[in-house]
mmCIF file of C-alpha atoms in Angstrom:
data_model
loop_
_atom_site.group_PDB
_atom_site.id
_atom_site.type_symbol
_atom_site.label_atom_id
_atom_site.label_comp_id
_atom_site.label_asym_id
_atom_site.label_seq_id
_atom_site.Cartn_x
_atom_site.Cartn_y
_atom_site.Cartn_z
ATOM 1 C CA MET I 1 29.896 -86.590 37.901
ATOM 2 C CA THR I 2 28.820 -89.820 35.977
ATOM 3 C CA GLU I 3 30.465 -91.012 32.732
ATOM 4 C CA ASP I 4 27.254 -90.136 30.865
ATOM 5 C CA GLU I 5 27.176 -86.543 32.364
ATOM 6 C CA ALA I 6 30.858 -86.078 31.275
ATOM 7 C CA VAL I 7 30.074 -87.195 27.740
ATOM 8 C CA LEU I 8 27.046 -84.906 27.498
ATOM 9 C CA GLN I 9 28.969 -82.069 28.984
ATOM 10 C CA SER I 10 31.827 -82.492 26.218
ATOM 11 C CA VAL I 11 29.326 -82.443 23.387
ATOM 12 C CA GLY I 12 29.201 -78.651 22.970
ATOM 13 C CA PRO I 13 32.951 -78.129 22.850
ATOM 14 C CA ARG I 14 33.306 -81.066 20.274
ATOM 15 C CA LEU I 15 30.512 -79.501 18.014
ATOM 16 C CA ARG I 16 32.376 -76.109 18.057
ATOM 17 C CA HIS I 17 35.740 -77.968 17.359
ATOM 18 C CA PHE I 18 34.388 -79.737 14.339
ATOM 19 C CA ARG I 19 32.798 -76.498 12.991
ATOM 20 C CA LYS I 20 36.079 -74.455 13.603
ATOM 21 C CA ALA I 21 38.162 -77.289 12.077
ATOM 22 C CA LEU I 22 36.222 -76.953 8.807
ATOM 23 C CA GLY I 23 36.358 -73.142 8.818
ATOM 24 C CA LEU I 24 32.541 -72.834 8.964
ATOM 25 C CA THR I 25 30.560 -69.926 10.335
ATOM 26 C CA LEU I 26 27.350 -70.594 12.371
ATOM 27 C CA ALA I 27 25.449 -69.270 9.245
ATOM 28 C CA ASP I 28 27.415 -71.732 6.883
ATOM 29 C CA LEU I 29 26.569 -74.598 9.228
ATOM 30 C CA ALA I 30 23.072 -73.642 9.623
ATOM 31 C CA GLU I 31 22.671 -73.593 5.793
ATOM 32 C CA ARG I 32 24.152 -77.116 5.466
ATOM 33 C CA THR I 33 22.087 -78.609 8.418
ATOM 34 C CA GLY I 34 18.748 -76.758 8.422
ATOM 35 C CA LEU I 35 19.282 -75.736 12.076
ATOM 36 C CA THR I 36 19.204 -72.170 12.951
ATOM 37 C CA PRO I 37 22.465 -70.365 13.746
ATOM 38 C CA SER I 38 21.033 -69.643 17.291
ATOM 39 C CA THR I 39 20.374 -73.265 17.855
ATOM 40 C CA ILE I 40 23.871 -74.350 16.852
ATOM 41 C CA SER I 41 25.224 -71.644 19.172
ATOM 42 C CA ARG I 42 23.192 -72.893 22.052
ATOM 43 C CA LEU I 43 24.313 -76.424 21.430
ATOM 44 C CA GLU I 44 28.035 -75.396 21.212
ATOM 45 C CA ARG I 45 27.814 -73.401 24.370
ATOM 46 C CA GLY I 46 26.146 -76.307 26.345
ATOM 47 C CA HIS I 47 22.897 -74.307 27.013
ATOM 48 C CA VAL I 48 20.649 -77.062 25.499
ATOM 49 C CA ARG I 49 21.250 -80.753 25.033
ATOM 50 C CA PRO I 50 21.203 -81.912 21.558
ATOM 51 C CA THR I 51 18.647 -84.225 20.208
ATOM 52 C CA LEU I 52 19.060 -87.014 17.669
ATOM 53 C CA GLU I 53 17.211 -84.851 15.107
ATOM 54 C CA GLN I 54 19.878 -82.250 15.630
ATOM 55 C CA LEU I 55 22.872 -84.417 15.823
ATOM 56 C CA LEU I 56 22.274 -86.364 12.529
ATOM 57 C CA PRO I 57 22.521 -83.336 10.157
ATOM 58 C CA LEU I 58 25.569 -82.138 12.095
ATOM 59 C CA ALA I 59 27.188 -85.478 11.797
ATOM 60 C CA ARG I 60 26.402 -85.493 8.049
ATOM 61 C CA ALA I 61 27.770 -81.967 7.574
ATOM 62 C CA TYR I 62 31.059 -82.887 9.449
ATOM 63 C CA ALA I 63 31.234 -86.242 7.788
ATOM 64 C CA VAL I 64 31.754 -88.160 10.889
ATOM 65 C CA PRO I 65 29.973 -91.006 12.503
ATOM 66 C CA LEU I 66 27.516 -90.074 15.230
ATOM 67 C CA ASP I 67 29.447 -91.767 18.009
ATOM 68 C CA GLU I 68 32.534 -89.811 16.973
ATOM 69 C CA LEU I 69 30.587 -86.459 17.080
ATOM 70 C CA VAL I 70 29.505 -87.058 20.730
ATOM 71 C CA ALA I 71 32.640 -89.015 21.788
ATOM 72 C CA ALA I 72 30.339 -91.804 22.933
ATOM 73 C CA PRO I 73 32.208 -94.256 25.348
ATOM 74 C CA ALA I 74 33.018 -97.703 23.923
ATOM 75 C CA ILE I 75 30.781 -100.506 24.925
ATOM 76 C CA GLY I 76 30.706 -104.253 24.397
ATOM 77 C CA ASP I 77 33.344 -106.926 24.846
ATOM 78 C CA PRO I 78 36.674 -105.413 24.948
ATOM 79 C CA ARG I 79 38.214 -108.539 23.404
ATOM 80 C CA VAL I 80 36.320 -107.770 20.164
ATOM 81 C CA HIS I 81 38.339 -105.588 18.059
ATOM 82 C CA LEU I 82 36.073 -104.545 15.076
ATOM 83 C CA ARG I 83 38.456 -102.066 13.628
ATOM 84 C CA PRO I 84 40.555 -103.184 10.709
ATOM 85 C CA PHE I 85 44.347 -103.955 11.387
ATOM 86 C CA THR I 86 47.165 -104.531 9.125
ATOM 87 C CA LYS I 87 49.557 -107.481 9.582
ATOM 88 C CA HIS I 88 52.271 -108.746 7.025
ATOM 89 C CA GLY I 89 50.880 -106.140 4.481
ATOM 90 C CA LEU I 90 47.469 -107.419 4.643
ATOM 91 C CA THR I 91 44.378 -105.658 6.065
ATOM 92 C CA PHE I 92 42.096 -107.738 8.229
ATOM 93 C CA VAL I 93 38.568 -106.868 9.560
ATOM 94 C CA PRO I 94 37.647 -109.153 12.483
ATOM 95 C CA LEU I 95 34.094 -110.462 12.378
ATOM 96 C CA GLY I 96 33.884 -111.645 15.974
ATOM 97 C CA VAL I 97 35.850 -113.382 18.804
ATOM 98 C CA LYS I 98 38.081 -116.354 18.000
ATOM 99 C CA THR I 99 36.831 -119.143 20.229
ATOM 100 C CA GLY I 100 39.232 -121.877 19.108
ATOM 101 C CA ALA I 101 39.341 -124.562 16.553
ATOM 102 C CA CYS I 102 36.221 -125.865 14.931
ATOM 103 C CA ARG I 103 35.405 -129.482 15.462
ATOM 104 C CA ARG I 104 33.627 -131.448 12.793
ATOM 105 C CA THR I 105 30.698 -133.568 13.677
ATOM 106 C CA ARG I 106 29.695 -136.810 11.908
#
């Protein structure tokens, strides 16, 4: 099984987990998202693959970013840490990779 297939296979259980964690029924979630309870059930059971049009309202209903909803694998340069971190009581948000000292040109 490829990494993409594993991610896709885990989407349904993740969707159910988010719904259960909020204590929502299929009908409650359907009302919040505009999807039918049947569609949500099929997504959670993995009988159909979700589309972007289905995932966006689900992410909004769960108040999570889309990549967290589907547990998308991290991509990009592993040296770039875009998440904020705290050091000496201050919070820093990196903007890119530190490449060394800047040199002034004349």
